[in-house]
Amino acid sequence: AAAQQCTVIMDSIFSGLEFDHSGYWELDHLVQKFVYSTQARLVLISGVAKEYAAGGLRFGYAWSANRELMQSLQSLKHRKIHYTLGYAARELFQAHVQQEPRLVQHLQTQKALLAERAKRLTEILQAKGWQVLKPSGGLFLVAKPQKYIEENQLDATKGADQMVAFLFEQQNLAVNNSTWTGLPGYCRFVLSVSEQSFNEALLRLQMLTD
């Protein structure tokens, strides 16, 4: 990319909650090489919005070592954050860098909980004829009602949207449909809900007829 004078935009906002590192990419050395290159055109998008969203902390940023790119970023319209949020974000980033034990333990516990929920939800959905995309981390799980679509000979997006509408109307389950995800046939389930809400949702899914 540097040789071709390309601008690279690296979005790591969803990083930090991985619980499966089997396909993990080690990009540290590449990023460092890019950052210190005089010809580098790298924009890094990151934050702490996903790891701590449940606690009400939603913060993101964009950064570049390239002065021209930074000037372009700063010219964009954006809201100035409140100083209390800025303070909390700085404290969190410092704790991340220093690997503060309580913070590390909190994230490990959260990752384990998300992995366990993804496993339980996957088992139930697969038993009901859904095709699940195995997650490697994060707050969501994406799946396709394959059996329903095939048995009713439906367009993938239309069939998935019908299933989501049924889940909401009959089981009071809120799921992002295929039109929302932009993935033909695939819907998005949320893992980051309260323990009671998650367990109730699993029971309602289990009650569905095959």
Short mmCIF file of C-alpha atoms in Angstrom, two decimals:
data_model
loop_
_atom_site.label_atom_id
_atom_site.label_comp_id
_atom_site.label_asym_id
_atom_site.label_seq_id
_atom_site.Cartn_x
_atom_site.Cartn_y
_atom_site.Cartn_z
CA ALA A 1 0.00 0.00 0.00
CA ALA A 2 2.82 2.40 0.85
CA ALA A 3 4.57 1.64 -2.44
CA GLN A 4 1.39 2.43 -4.37
CA GLN A 5 0.71 5.53 -2.25
CA CYS A 6 -2.65 4.17 -1.14
CA THR A 7 -4.56 5.41 1.88
CA VAL A 8 -5.26 2.54 4.29
CA ILE A 9 -8.20 2.83 6.68
CA MET A 10 -7.98 0.30 9.51
CA ASP A 11 -11.15 -0.06 11.58
CA SER A 12 -10.46 -1.80 14.89
CA ILE A 13 -13.57 -0.58 16.70
CA PHE A 14 -14.89 -4.14 16.96
CA SER A 15 -11.60 -5.54 18.31
CA GLY A 16 -11.11 -6.33 21.98
CA LEU A 17 -13.80 -8.93 22.64
CA GLU A 18 -12.39 -11.86 20.67
CA PHE A 19 -12.85 -15.22 22.34
CA ASP A 20 -11.55 -17.38 19.46
CA HIS A 21 -8.02 -16.53 18.35
CA SER A 22 -7.59 -19.40 15.88
CA GLY A 23 -7.78 -16.99 12.93
CA TYR A 24 -6.07 -14.11 14.71
CA TRP A 25 -3.99 -11.75 12.57
CA GLU A 26 -0.84 -10.27 14.09
CA LEU A 27 -0.70 -6.83 12.50
CA ASP A 28 1.37 -4.96 15.08
CA HIS A 29 4.59 -4.97 13.08
CA LEU A 30 2.82 -3.91 9.89
CA VAL A 31 1.02 -1.05 11.61
CA GLN A 32 4.24 0.17 13.27
CA LYS A 33 6.07 0.05 9.94
CA PHE A 34 3.28 2.01 8.31
CA VAL A 35 3.08 4.60 11.09
CA TYR A 36 6.78 5.46 10.99
CA SER A 37 7.02 5.56 7.20
CA THR A 38 7.30 9.05 5.71
CA GLN A 39 5.06 7.91 2.85
CA ALA A 40 2.47 6.26 5.06
CA ARG A 41 -1.18 7.15 4.61
CA LEU A 42 -2.82 5.23 7.42
CA VAL A 43 -6.02 6.15 9.25
CA LEU A 44 -6.74 4.15 12.40
CA ILE A 45 -10.34 4.06 13.66
CA SER A 46 -10.75 2.68 17.16
CA GLY A 47 -12.31 3.31 20.56
CA VAL A 48 -13.85 1.68 23.60
CA ALA A 49 -17.47 1.70 22.46
CA LYS A 50 -17.97 -2.06 22.20
CA GLU A 51 -16.11 -3.31 25.27
CA TYR A 52 -17.95 -0.95 27.60
CA ALA A 53 -21.20 -0.17 25.78
CA ALA A 54 -23.21 -1.95 28.48
CA GLY A 55 -21.79 0.48 31.01
CA GLY A 56 -22.88 3.47 28.96
CA LEU A 57 -19.40 4.40 27.70
CA ARG A 58 -19.43 4.92 23.93
CA PHE A 59 -16.30 6.60 22.62
CA GLY A 60 -14.49 6.37 19.30
CA TYR A 61 -11.69 8.21 17.52
CA ALA A 62 -9.80 8.46 14.25
CA TRP A 63 -6.04 9.06 14.12
CA SER A 64 -3.29 9.33 11.54
CA ALA A 65 0.43 10.11 11.61
CA ASN A 66 0.01 11.80 8.25
CA ARG A 67 -0.48 15.56 8.75
CA GLU A 68 -2.58 15.98 5.60
CA LEU A 69 -4.95 13.20 6.63
CA MET A 70 -5.22 14.55 10.17
CA GLN A 71 -6.15 17.98 8.85
CA SER A 72 -8.85 16.39 6.71
CA LEU A 73 -10.18 14.45 9.70
CA GLN A 74 -10.22 17.54 11.89
CA SER A 75 -12.16 19.47 9.25
CA LEU A 76 -15.04 17.01 9.45
CA LYS A 77 -18.03 17.98 11.52
CA HIS A 78 -18.05 16.19 14.83
CA ARG A 79 -19.43 16.74 18.29
CA LYS A 80 -17.02 17.80 20.99
CA ILE A 81 -17.12 15.25 23.79
CA HIS A 82 -17.85 16.26 27.35
CA TYR A 83 -14.73 16.55 29.50
CA THR A 84 -15.94 13.81 31.85
CA LEU A 85 -16.15 11.35 28.95
CA GLY A 86 -12.72 12.43 27.74
CA TYR A 87 -11.29 11.84 31.21
CA ALA A 88 -12.89 8.38 31.45
CA ALA A 89 -11.58 7.44 28.00
CA ARG A 90 -8.03 8.56 28.84
CA GLU A 91 -8.08 6.59 32.08
CA LEU A 92 -9.32 3.48 30.25
CA PHE A 93 -6.73 3.72 27.49
CA GLN A 94 -3.98 4.13 30.08
CA ALA A 95 -5.28 1.09 31.95
CA HIS A 96 -5.30 -0.88 28.67
CA VAL A 97 -1.71 0.04 27.89
CA GLN A 98 -0.57 -0.80 31.42
CA GLN A 99 -2.64 -4.02 31.51
CA GLU A 100 -4.32 -3.04 34.77
CA PRO A 101 -5.23 -6.38 36.45
CA ARG A 102 -8.85 -5.57 37.33
CA LEU A 103 -9.57 -4.31 33.83
CA VAL A 104 -7.94 -7.35 32.22
CA GLN A 105 -9.94 -9.68 34.47
CA HIS A 106 -13.16 -7.83 33.63
CA LEU A 107 -12.58 -8.21 29.90
CA GLN A 108 -11.64 -11.89 30.26
CA THR A 109 -14.85 -12.53 32.19
CA GLN A 110 -16.88 -10.68 29.57
CA LYS A 111 -15.26 -12.65 26.73
CA ALA A 112 -15.98 -15.95 28.47
CA LEU A 113 -19.62 -14.96 28.98
CA LEU A 114 -20.04 -13.99 25.32
CA ALA A 115 -18.41 -17.25 24.17
CA GLU A 116 -20.72 -19.29 26.39
CA ARG A 117 -23.80 -17.43 25.15
CA ALA A 118 -22.75 -17.81 21.51
CA LYS A 119 -22.35 -21.56 22.04
CA ARG A 120 -25.78 -21.97 23.67
CA LEU A 121 -27.56 -19.87 21.06
CA THR A 122 -25.79 -21.67 18.21
CA GLU A 123 -26.89 -25.08 19.49
CA ILE A 124 -30.55 -24.04 19.69
CA LEU A 125 -30.59 -22.31 16.31
CA GLN A 126 -28.91 -25.24 14.55
CA ALA A 127 -31.44 -27.63 16.10
CA LYS A 128 -34.19 -25.46 14.58
CA GLY A 129 -32.68 -25.53 11.09
CA TRP A 130 -30.69 -22.31 11.16
CA GLN A 131 -27.29 -21.93 9.51
CA VAL A 132 -24.99 -20.10 11.95
CA LEU A 133 -21.86 -18.18 11.05
CA LYS A 134 -19.47 -19.14 13.84
CA PRO A 135 -18.44 -15.98 15.68
CA SER A 136 -14.88 -15.34 16.81
CA GLY A 137 -15.90 -12.67 19.29
CA GLY A 138 -18.06 -9.64 19.78
CA LEU A 139 -21.56 -8.87 20.97
CA PHE A 140 -23.57 -10.47 18.15
CA LEU A 141 -24.30 -13.72 16.34
CA VAL A 142 -25.38 -13.94 12.68
CA ALA A 143 -27.55 -16.80 11.44
CA LYS A 144 -29.81 -17.78 8.53
CA PRO A 145 -33.17 -19.63 8.80
CA GLN A 146 -32.03 -22.07 6.12
CA LYS A 147 -34.69 -24.75 6.69
CA TYR A 148 -37.57 -22.26 6.64
CA ILE A 149 -36.31 -20.60 3.45
CA GLU A 150 -35.81 -23.91 1.62
CA GLU A 151 -39.08 -25.52 2.71
CA ASN A 152 -41.08 -22.48 1.61
CA GLN A 153 -38.97 -21.86 -1.51
CA LEU A 154 -38.47 -18.21 -0.61
CA ASP A 155 -35.98 -15.59 -1.61
CA ALA A 156 -33.29 -15.58 1.08
CA THR A 157 -33.82 -12.01 2.23
CA LYS A 158 -37.62 -12.22 2.09
CA GLY A 159 -37.66 -15.51 3.99
CA ALA A 160 -35.33 -14.24 6.70
CA ASP A 161 -37.36 -11.05 7.11
CA GLN A 162 -40.55 -13.09 7.45
CA MET A 163 -38.96 -15.24 10.15
CA VAL A 164 -37.79 -12.18 12.08
CA ALA A 165 -41.28 -10.66 11.88
CA PHE A 166 -42.72 -13.94 13.20
CA LEU A 167 -40.23 -14.04 16.09
CA PHE A 168 -41.22 -10.52 17.10
CA GLU A 169 -44.98 -10.91 16.71
CA GLN A 170 -45.30 -14.38 18.22
CA GLN A 171 -42.38 -14.60 20.67
CA ASN A 172 -41.61 -10.94 21.38
CA LEU A 173 -38.00 -11.47 20.27
CA ALA A 174 -36.19 -8.52 18.71
CA VAL A 175 -33.77 -9.62 15.97
CA ASN A 176 -32.20 -7.56 13.17
CA ASN A 177 -33.55 -8.87 9.87
CA SER A 178 -31.75 -9.59 6.62
CA THR A 179 -32.68 -6.26 5.07
CA TRP A 180 -31.06 -4.55 8.05
CA THR A 181 -27.85 -6.63 7.96
CA GLY A 182 -27.49 -6.37 4.20
CA LEU A 183 -26.56 -10.08 4.14
CA PRO A 184 -29.03 -12.12 2.03
CA GLY A 185 -30.84 -14.48 4.40
CA TYR A 186 -28.81 -13.66 7.50
CA CYS A 187 -30.17 -12.07 10.67
CA ARG A 188 -28.35 -10.65 13.70
CA PHE A 189 -28.93 -11.78 17.28
CA VAL A 190 -27.66 -9.72 20.22
CA LEU A 191 -25.65 -11.49 22.93
CA SER A 192 -25.09 -8.48 25.19
CA VAL A 193 -28.35 -8.43 27.12
CA SER A 194 -29.16 -9.17 30.76
CA GLU A 195 -28.88 -12.75 31.97
CA GLN A 196 -32.63 -12.98 32.52
CA SER A 197 -33.46 -11.61 29.06
CA PHE A 198 -31.01 -13.97 27.37
CA ASN A 199 -32.31 -17.07 29.14
CA GLU A 200 -35.92 -16.12 28.38
CA ALA A 201 -35.05 -15.63 24.71
CA LEU A 202 -33.48 -19.09 24.53
CA LEU A 203 -36.61 -20.64 26.05
CA ARG A 204 -38.82 -18.91 23.49
CA LEU A 205 -36.61 -20.12 20.65
CA GLN A 206 -36.76 -23.67 21.98
CA MET A 207 -40.57 -23.53 21.97
CA LEU A 208 -40.66 -22.88 18.23
CA THR A 209 -41.86 -25.79 16.12
CA ASP A 210 -39.33 -27.17 13.65
#
